[in-house]
């Protein structure tokens, strides 16, 4: 294995870890926000993210890397699934709890493993199932479901289940368009689309409490 390949692999792991940390802390901030709907939170989240990416690629002179190509319909679908995932995840946090929301969101690998052979033609090997099993065990240890009250609001639990399903299809859609759009490009365009779709429902009360 050459040095470039090793560096690329560690870069990939670093991006995954960073994404996990950022996504994991999102629930804490959502729980701290009051008098603001889940849709409004998502709107400002994707709008700020879009602006940051736009500035980054403008300053680096790489805007051409974000050009639209083929599979535009699936790029739109990816954005809609992203909104759905965030919305149901945030509702689950607000109506239930962070542990329940996280536990149900990360059932997504189950659906990916089940549906990717059918939708993407990918084979599910023994290593994939082993990794899935280990990840689920890890989630259980972290969440400690024995100490979690599942008799809470059913709206939160249902929203959590939907977030896992939506996240799974978001992952598979991302995989399908990955040859046409890089991860950054997918994020950039999905943030723009989400901002436009959510703008009509983005009004925020003036007395937001943190």
PDB file of C-alpha atoms in Angstrom:
ATOM      1  CA  UNK A   1       0.000   0.000   0.000  1.00  0.00           C
ATOM      2  CA  UNK A   2       1.571   3.318  -1.088  1.00  0.00           C
ATOM      3  CA  UNK A   3       1.801   6.464   1.018  1.00  0.00           C
ATOM      4  CA  UNK A   4      -0.847   8.353  -0.985  1.00  0.00           C
ATOM      5  CA  UNK A   5      -3.354   5.578  -0.428  1.00  0.00           C
ATOM      6  CA  UNK A   6      -2.601   5.486   3.314  1.00  0.00           C
ATOM      7  CA  UNK A   7      -2.977   9.265   3.546  1.00  0.00           C
ATOM      8  CA  UNK A   8      -6.261   9.091   1.638  1.00  0.00           C
ATOM      9  CA  UNK A   9      -7.592   6.413   3.970  1.00  0.00           C
ATOM     10  CA  UNK A  10      -6.661   8.383   7.099  1.00  0.00           C
ATOM     11  CA  UNK A  11      -8.187  11.509   5.581  1.00  0.00           C
ATOM     12  CA  UNK A  12     -11.406   9.586   5.020  1.00  0.00           C
ATOM     13  CA  UNK A  13     -11.417   8.304   8.601  1.00  0.00           C
ATOM     14  CA  UNK A  14     -10.740  11.819   9.859  1.00  0.00           C
ATOM     15  CA  UNK A  15     -13.698  13.199   7.898  1.00  0.00           C
ATOM     16  CA  UNK A  16     -15.968  10.447   9.248  1.00  0.00           C
ATOM     17  CA  UNK A  17     -14.898  11.119  12.845  1.00  0.00           C
ATOM     18  CA  UNK A  18     -15.326  14.880  12.415  1.00  0.00           C
ATOM     19  CA  UNK A  19     -18.776  14.409  10.889  1.00  0.00           C
ATOM     20  CA  UNK A  20     -19.798  12.066  13.699  1.00  0.00           C
ATOM     21  CA  UNK A  21     -18.687  14.556  16.354  1.00  0.00           C
ATOM     22  CA  UNK A  22     -20.459  17.489  14.689  1.00  0.00           C
ATOM     23  CA  UNK A  23     -23.636  15.497  14.036  1.00  0.00           C
ATOM     24  CA  UNK A  24     -23.553  14.083  17.565  1.00  0.00           C
ATOM     25  CA  UNK A  25     -23.339  17.499  19.209  1.00  0.00           C
ATOM     26  CA  UNK A  26     -26.240  18.834  17.121  1.00  0.00           C
ATOM     27  CA  UNK A  27     -28.733  17.158  19.428  1.00  0.00           C
ATOM     28  CA  UNK A  28     -27.358  18.983  22.460  1.00  0.00           C
ATOM     29  CA  UNK A  29     -27.819  22.386  20.840  1.00  0.00           C
ATOM     30  CA  UNK A  30     -31.300  21.490  19.583  1.00  0.00           C
ATOM     31  CA  UNK A  31     -32.328  20.531  23.113  1.00  0.00           C
ATOM     32  CA  UNK A  32     -31.063  23.902  24.377  1.00  0.00           C
ATOM     33  CA  UNK A  33     -33.096  25.949  21.884  1.00  0.00           C
ATOM     34  CA  UNK A  34     -36.596  27.035  22.894  1.00  0.00           C
ATOM     35  CA  UNK A  35     -39.443  28.867  21.101  1.00  0.00           C
ATOM     36  CA  UNK A  36     -38.162  27.798  17.719  1.00  0.00           C
ATOM     37  CA  UNK A  37     -39.652  25.131  15.457  1.00  0.00           C
ATOM     38  CA  UNK A  38     -37.644  22.227  14.087  1.00  0.00           C
ATOM     39  CA  UNK A  39     -38.128  23.569  10.548  1.00  0.00           C
ATOM     40  CA  UNK A  40     -36.716  26.965  11.527  1.00  0.00           C
ATOM     41  CA  UNK A  41     -33.694  25.352  13.177  1.00  0.00           C
ATOM     42  CA  UNK A  42     -33.046  23.304  10.037  1.00  0.00           C
ATOM     43  CA  UNK A  43     -33.465  26.369   7.803  1.00  0.00           C
ATOM     44  CA  UNK A  44     -30.791  28.391   9.587  1.00  0.00           C
ATOM     45  CA  UNK A  45     -28.554  25.357   9.887  1.00  0.00           C
ATOM     46  CA  UNK A  46     -28.526  24.662   6.141  1.00  0.00           C
ATOM     47  CA  UNK A  47     -28.386  28.379   5.241  1.00  0.00           C
ATOM     48  CA  UNK A  48     -25.294  29.013   7.349  1.00  0.00           C
ATOM     49  CA  UNK A  49     -23.707  25.803   6.047  1.00  0.00           C
ATOM     50  CA  UNK A  50     -24.370  26.874   2.442  1.00  0.00           C
ATOM     51  CA  UNK A  51     -22.804  30.303   3.081  1.00  0.00           C
ATOM     52  CA  UNK A  52     -19.722  28.759   4.690  1.00  0.00           C
ATOM     53  CA  UNK A  53     -19.202  26.364   1.770  1.00  0.00           C
ATOM     54  CA  UNK A  54     -19.753  29.155  -0.759  1.00  0.00           C
ATOM     55  CA  UNK A  55     -17.116  31.346   0.913  1.00  0.00           C
ATOM     56  CA  UNK A  56     -14.703  28.418   1.235  1.00  0.00           C
ATOM     57  CA  UNK A  57     -14.905  27.378  -2.423  1.00  0.00           C
ATOM     58  CA  UNK A  58     -14.864  31.001  -3.611  1.00  0.00           C
ATOM     59  CA  UNK A  59     -11.680  31.790  -1.695  1.00  0.00           C
ATOM     60  CA  UNK A  60     -10.018  28.554  -2.789  1.00  0.00           C
ATOM     61  CA  UNK A  61     -10.966  29.148  -6.435  1.00  0.00           C
ATOM     62  CA  UNK A  62     -12.733  25.787  -6.711  1.00  0.00           C
ATOM     63  CA  UNK A  63     -16.273  26.890  -7.526  1.00  0.00           C
ATOM     64  CA  UNK A  64     -16.101  24.963 -10.809  1.00  0.00           C
ATOM     65  CA  UNK A  65     -15.987  21.746  -8.792  1.00  0.00           C
ATOM     66  CA  UNK A  66     -19.565  22.438  -7.739  1.00  0.00           C
ATOM     67  CA  UNK A  67     -21.051  22.526 -11.240  1.00  0.00           C
ATOM     68  CA  UNK A  68     -24.331  20.710 -11.779  1.00  0.00           C
ATOM     69  CA  UNK A  69     -24.028  17.555 -13.861  1.00  0.00           C
ATOM     70  CA  UNK A  70     -26.380  14.656 -14.464  1.00  0.00           C
ATOM     71  CA  UNK A  71     -28.693  12.948 -11.934  1.00  0.00           C
ATOM     72  CA  UNK A  72     -30.218  16.290 -10.898  1.00  0.00           C
ATOM     73  CA  UNK A  73     -33.464  14.566  -9.868  1.00  0.00           C
ATOM     74  CA  UNK A  74     -31.570  12.374  -7.435  1.00  0.00           C
ATOM     75  CA  UNK A  75     -29.707  15.415  -6.121  1.00  0.00           C
ATOM     76  CA  UNK A  76     -33.107  16.961  -5.371  1.00  0.00           C
ATOM     77  CA  UNK A  77     -34.202  13.696  -3.738  1.00  0.00           C
ATOM     78  CA  UNK A  78     -31.035  13.708  -1.631  1.00  0.00           C
ATOM     79  CA  UNK A  79     -31.861  17.202  -0.379  1.00  0.00           C
ATOM     80  CA  UNK A  80     -35.455  16.270   0.462  1.00  0.00           C
ATOM     81  CA  UNK A  81     -34.259  13.193   2.346  1.00  0.00           C
ATOM     82  CA  UNK A  82     -31.728  15.340   4.189  1.00  0.00           C
ATOM     83  CA  UNK A  83     -34.495  17.712   5.313  1.00  0.00           C
ATOM     84  CA  UNK A  84     -36.678  14.761   6.318  1.00  0.00           C
ATOM     85  CA  UNK A  85     -33.859  13.162   8.315  1.00  0.00           C
ATOM     86  CA  UNK A  86     -33.023  16.354  10.194  1.00  0.00           C
ATOM     87  CA  UNK A  87     -36.678  17.212  10.795  1.00  0.00           C
ATOM     88  CA  UNK A  88     -37.633  13.815  12.211  1.00  0.00           C
ATOM     89  CA  UNK A  89     -34.390  13.608  14.215  1.00  0.00           C
ATOM     90  CA  UNK A  90     -34.919  17.031  15.784  1.00  0.00           C
ATOM     91  CA  UNK A  91     -38.584  16.276  16.510  1.00  0.00           C
ATOM     92  CA  UNK A  92     -37.501  13.049  18.210  1.00  0.00           C
ATOM     93  CA  UNK A  93     -35.055  15.026  20.361  1.00  0.00           C
ATOM     94  CA  UNK A  94     -37.666  17.604  21.282  1.00  0.00           C
ATOM     95  CA  UNK A  95     -40.501  15.152  21.955  1.00  0.00           C
ATOM     96  CA  UNK A  96     -38.525  12.275  23.465  1.00  0.00           C
ATOM     97  CA  UNK A  97     -34.858  12.551  24.406  1.00  0.00           C
ATOM     98  CA  UNK A  98     -31.389  12.698  22.878  1.00  0.00           C
ATOM     99  CA  UNK A  99     -30.551   9.024  23.695  1.00  0.00           C
ATOM    100  CA  UNK A 100     -33.762   7.753  22.068  1.00  0.00           C
ATOM    101  CA  UNK A 101     -33.312  10.005  19.033  1.00  0.00           C
ATOM    102  CA  UNK A 102     -29.702   8.903  18.517  1.00  0.00           C
ATOM    103  CA  UNK A 103     -30.485   5.221  19.036  1.00  0.00           C
ATOM    104  CA  UNK A 104     -33.310   5.266  16.479  1.00  0.00           C
ATOM    105  CA  UNK A 105     -31.411   7.424  13.965  1.00  0.00           C
ATOM    106  CA  UNK A 106     -28.552   4.957  13.926  1.00  0.00           C
ATOM    107  CA  UNK A 107     -30.793   2.068  12.979  1.00  0.00           C
ATOM    108  CA  UNK A 108     -30.101   3.389   9.459  1.00  0.00           C
ATOM    109  CA  UNK A 109     -27.304   0.831   8.756  1.00  0.00           C
ATOM    110  CA  UNK A 110     -29.888  -1.933   9.185  1.00  0.00           C
ATOM    111  CA  UNK A 111     -31.995  -0.517   6.359  1.00  0.00           C
ATOM    112  CA  UNK A 112     -28.950   0.231   4.206  1.00  0.00           C
ATOM    113  CA  UNK A 113     -27.683  -3.332   4.585  1.00  0.00           C
ATOM    114  CA  UNK A 114     -31.139  -4.708   3.790  1.00  0.00           C
ATOM    115  CA  UNK A 115     -31.971  -2.520   0.787  1.00  0.00           C
ATOM    116  CA  UNK A 116     -28.631  -1.677  -0.854  1.00  0.00           C
ATOM    117  CA  UNK A 117     -28.317  -5.103  -2.558  1.00  0.00           C
ATOM    118  CA  UNK A 118     -31.732  -4.497  -4.181  1.00  0.00           C
ATOM    119  CA  UNK A 119     -31.469  -0.776  -4.952  1.00  0.00           C
ATOM    120  CA  UNK A 120     -27.731  -0.439  -5.628  1.00  0.00           C
ATOM    121  CA  UNK A 121     -26.764  -3.975  -6.550  1.00  0.00           C
ATOM    122  CA  UNK A 122     -24.176  -4.132  -3.766  1.00  0.00           C
ATOM    123  CA  UNK A 123     -23.318  -7.416  -2.103  1.00  0.00           C
ATOM    124  CA  UNK A 124     -23.712  -7.832   1.654  1.00  0.00           C
ATOM    125  CA  UNK A 125     -20.623  -9.739   2.772  1.00  0.00           C
ATOM    126  CA  UNK A 126     -19.896 -11.301   6.131  1.00  0.00           C
ATOM    127  CA  UNK A 127     -17.598  -8.392   6.964  1.00  0.00           C
ATOM    128  CA  UNK A 128     -20.449  -5.938   6.355  1.00  0.00           C
ATOM    129  CA  UNK A 129     -22.775  -7.813   8.699  1.00  0.00           C
ATOM    130  CA  UNK A 130     -20.026  -8.111  11.317  1.00  0.00           C
ATOM    131  CA  UNK A 131     -19.341  -4.374  11.149  1.00  0.00           C
ATOM    132  CA  UNK A 132     -23.085  -3.706  11.408  1.00  0.00           C
ATOM    133  CA  UNK A 133     -23.392  -5.957  14.451  1.00  0.00           C
ATOM    134  CA  UNK A 134     -20.412  -4.305  16.159  1.00  0.00           C
ATOM    135  CA  UNK A 135     -21.766  -0.815  15.465  1.00  0.00           C
ATOM    136  CA  UNK A 136     -25.173  -1.714  16.929  1.00  0.00           C
ATOM    137  CA  UNK A 137     -23.519  -3.199  20.032  1.00  0.00           C
ATOM    138  CA  UNK A 138     -21.477   0.006  20.373  1.00  0.00           C
ATOM    139  CA  UNK A 139     -24.603   2.162  20.134  1.00  0.00           C
ATOM    140  CA  UNK A 140     -26.355   0.035  22.766  1.00  0.00           C
ATOM    141  CA  UNK A 141     -23.422   0.408  25.156  1.00  0.00           C
ATOM    142  CA  UNK A 142     -23.322   4.167  24.637  1.00  0.00           C
ATOM    143  CA  UNK A 143     -27.056   4.771  24.906  1.00  0.00           C
ATOM    144  CA  UNK A 144     -27.731   2.241  27.710  1.00  0.00           C
ATOM    145  CA  UNK A 145     -31.361   1.561  26.727  1.00  0.00           C
ATOM    146  CA  UNK A 146     -31.993  -0.076  30.117  1.00  0.00           C
ATOM    147  CA  UNK A 147     -31.748   3.382  31.646  1.00  0.00           C
ATOM    148  CA  UNK A 148     -33.802   5.022  28.899  1.00  0.00           C
ATOM    149  CA  UNK A 149     -37.522   5.620  29.382  1.00  0.00           C
ATOM    150  CA  UNK A 150     -39.249   4.362  26.224  1.00  0.00           C
ATOM    151  CA  UNK A 151     -42.713   5.088  27.569  1.00  0.00           C
ATOM    152  CA  UNK A 152     -42.214   8.718  26.648  1.00  0.00           C
ATOM    153  CA  UNK A 153     -44.072  10.579  23.914  1.00  0.00           C
ATOM    154  CA  UNK A 154     -44.820   8.211  21.037  1.00  0.00           C
ATOM    155  CA  UNK A 155     -44.453  11.109  18.606  1.00  0.00           C
ATOM    156  CA  UNK A 156     -40.767  11.268  19.479  1.00  0.00           C
ATOM    157  CA  UNK A 157     -40.309   7.527  19.040  1.00  0.00           C
ATOM    158  CA  UNK A 158     -42.130   7.428  15.701  1.00  0.00           C
ATOM    159  CA  UNK A 159     -40.135  10.447  14.505  1.00  0.00           C
ATOM    160  CA  UNK A 160     -36.939   8.675  15.557  1.00  0.00           C
ATOM    161  CA  UNK A 161     -37.856   5.556  13.575  1.00  0.00           C
ATOM    162  CA  UNK A 162     -38.626   7.682  10.522  1.00  0.00           C
ATOM    163  CA  UNK A 163     -35.295   9.491  10.899  1.00  0.00           C
ATOM    164  CA  UNK A 164     -33.459   6.157  10.704  1.00  0.00           C
ATOM    165  CA  UNK A 165     -35.364   5.099   7.589  1.00  0.00           C
ATOM    166  CA  UNK A 166     -34.902   8.490   5.914  1.00  0.00           C
ATOM    167  CA  UNK A 167     -31.204   8.563   6.811  1.00  0.00           C
ATOM    168  CA  UNK A 168     -30.741   5.125   5.251  1.00  0.00           C
ATOM    169  CA  UNK A 169     -32.262   6.212   1.936  1.00  0.00           C
ATOM    170  CA  UNK A 170     -30.260   9.443   2.101  1.00  0.00           C
ATOM    171  CA  UNK A 171     -27.068   7.375   2.402  1.00  0.00           C
ATOM    172  CA  UNK A 172     -28.049   5.155  -0.523  1.00  0.00           C
ATOM    173  CA  UNK A 173     -28.990   8.152  -2.685  1.00  0.00           C
ATOM    174  CA  UNK A 174     -25.655   9.780  -1.860  1.00  0.00           C
ATOM    175  CA  UNK A 175     -23.917   6.573  -2.863  1.00  0.00           C
ATOM    176  CA  UNK A 176     -25.788   6.472  -6.178  1.00  0.00           C
ATOM    177  CA  UNK A 177     -24.832  10.028  -7.192  1.00  0.00           C
ATOM    178  CA  UNK A 178     -21.296   9.878  -5.783  1.00  0.00           C
ATOM    179  CA  UNK A 179     -19.733   9.304  -9.216  1.00  0.00           C
ATOM    180  CA  UNK A 180     -21.230  12.575 -10.471  1.00  0.00           C
ATOM    181  CA  UNK A 181     -21.012  14.692  -7.322  1.00  0.00           C
ATOM    182  CA  UNK A 182     -18.387  14.725  -4.590  1.00  0.00           C
ATOM    183  CA  UNK A 183     -19.430  14.848  -0.956  1.00  0.00           C
ATOM    184  CA  UNK A 184     -18.799  18.596  -0.848  1.00  0.00           C
ATOM    185  CA  UNK A 185     -20.814  19.136  -4.019  1.00  0.00           C
ATOM    186  CA  UNK A 186     -23.703  17.049  -2.687  1.00  0.00           C
ATOM    187  CA  UNK A 187     -23.691  19.056   0.539  1.00  0.00           C
ATOM    188  CA  UNK A 188     -23.470  22.408  -1.271  1.00  0.00           C
ATOM    189  CA  UNK A 189     -26.414  21.812  -3.594  1.00  0.00           C
ATOM    190  CA  UNK A 190     -28.535  20.057  -0.973  1.00  0.00           C
ATOM    191  CA  UNK A 191     -28.067  23.053   1.346  1.00  0.00           C
ATOM    192  CA  UNK A 192     -29.148  25.455  -1.413  1.00  0.00           C
ATOM    193  CA  UNK A 193     -32.220  23.369  -2.255  1.00  0.00           C
ATOM    194  CA  UNK A 194     -33.111  22.959   1.427  1.00  0.00           C
ATOM    195  CA  UNK A 195     -32.769  26.711   2.006  1.00  0.00           C
ATOM    196  CA  UNK A 196     -35.161  27.463  -0.866  1.00  0.00           C
ATOM    197  CA  UNK A 197     -37.668  24.804   0.203  1.00  0.00           C
ATOM    198  CA  UNK A 198     -37.676  25.885   3.848  1.00  0.00           C
ATOM    199  CA  UNK A 199     -37.634  29.669   3.348  1.00  0.00           C
ATOM    200  CA  UNK A 200     -41.463  30.007   3.473  1.00  0.00           C
ATOM    201  CA  UNK A 201     -41.591  28.330   6.914  1.00  0.00           C
ATOM    202  CA  UNK A 202     -38.477  29.876   8.426  1.00  0.00           C
ATOM    203  CA  UNK A 203     -40.052  32.675  10.478  1.00  0.00           C
ATOM    204  CA  UNK A 204     -38.638  32.795  14.006  1.00  0.00           C
ATOM    205  CA  UNK A 205     -40.157  34.404  17.112  1.00  0.00           C
ATOM    206  CA  UNK A 206     -38.233  37.419  18.362  1.00  0.00           C
ATOM    207  CA  UNK A 207     -37.953  36.016  21.885  1.00  0.00           C
ATOM    208  CA  UNK A 208     -35.747  33.001  21.219  1.00  0.00           C
ATOM    209  CA  UNK A 209     -34.405  31.628  24.478  1.00  0.00           C
ATOM    210  CA  UNK A 210     -31.144  29.727  24.704  1.00  0.00           C
TER     211      UNK A 210
END
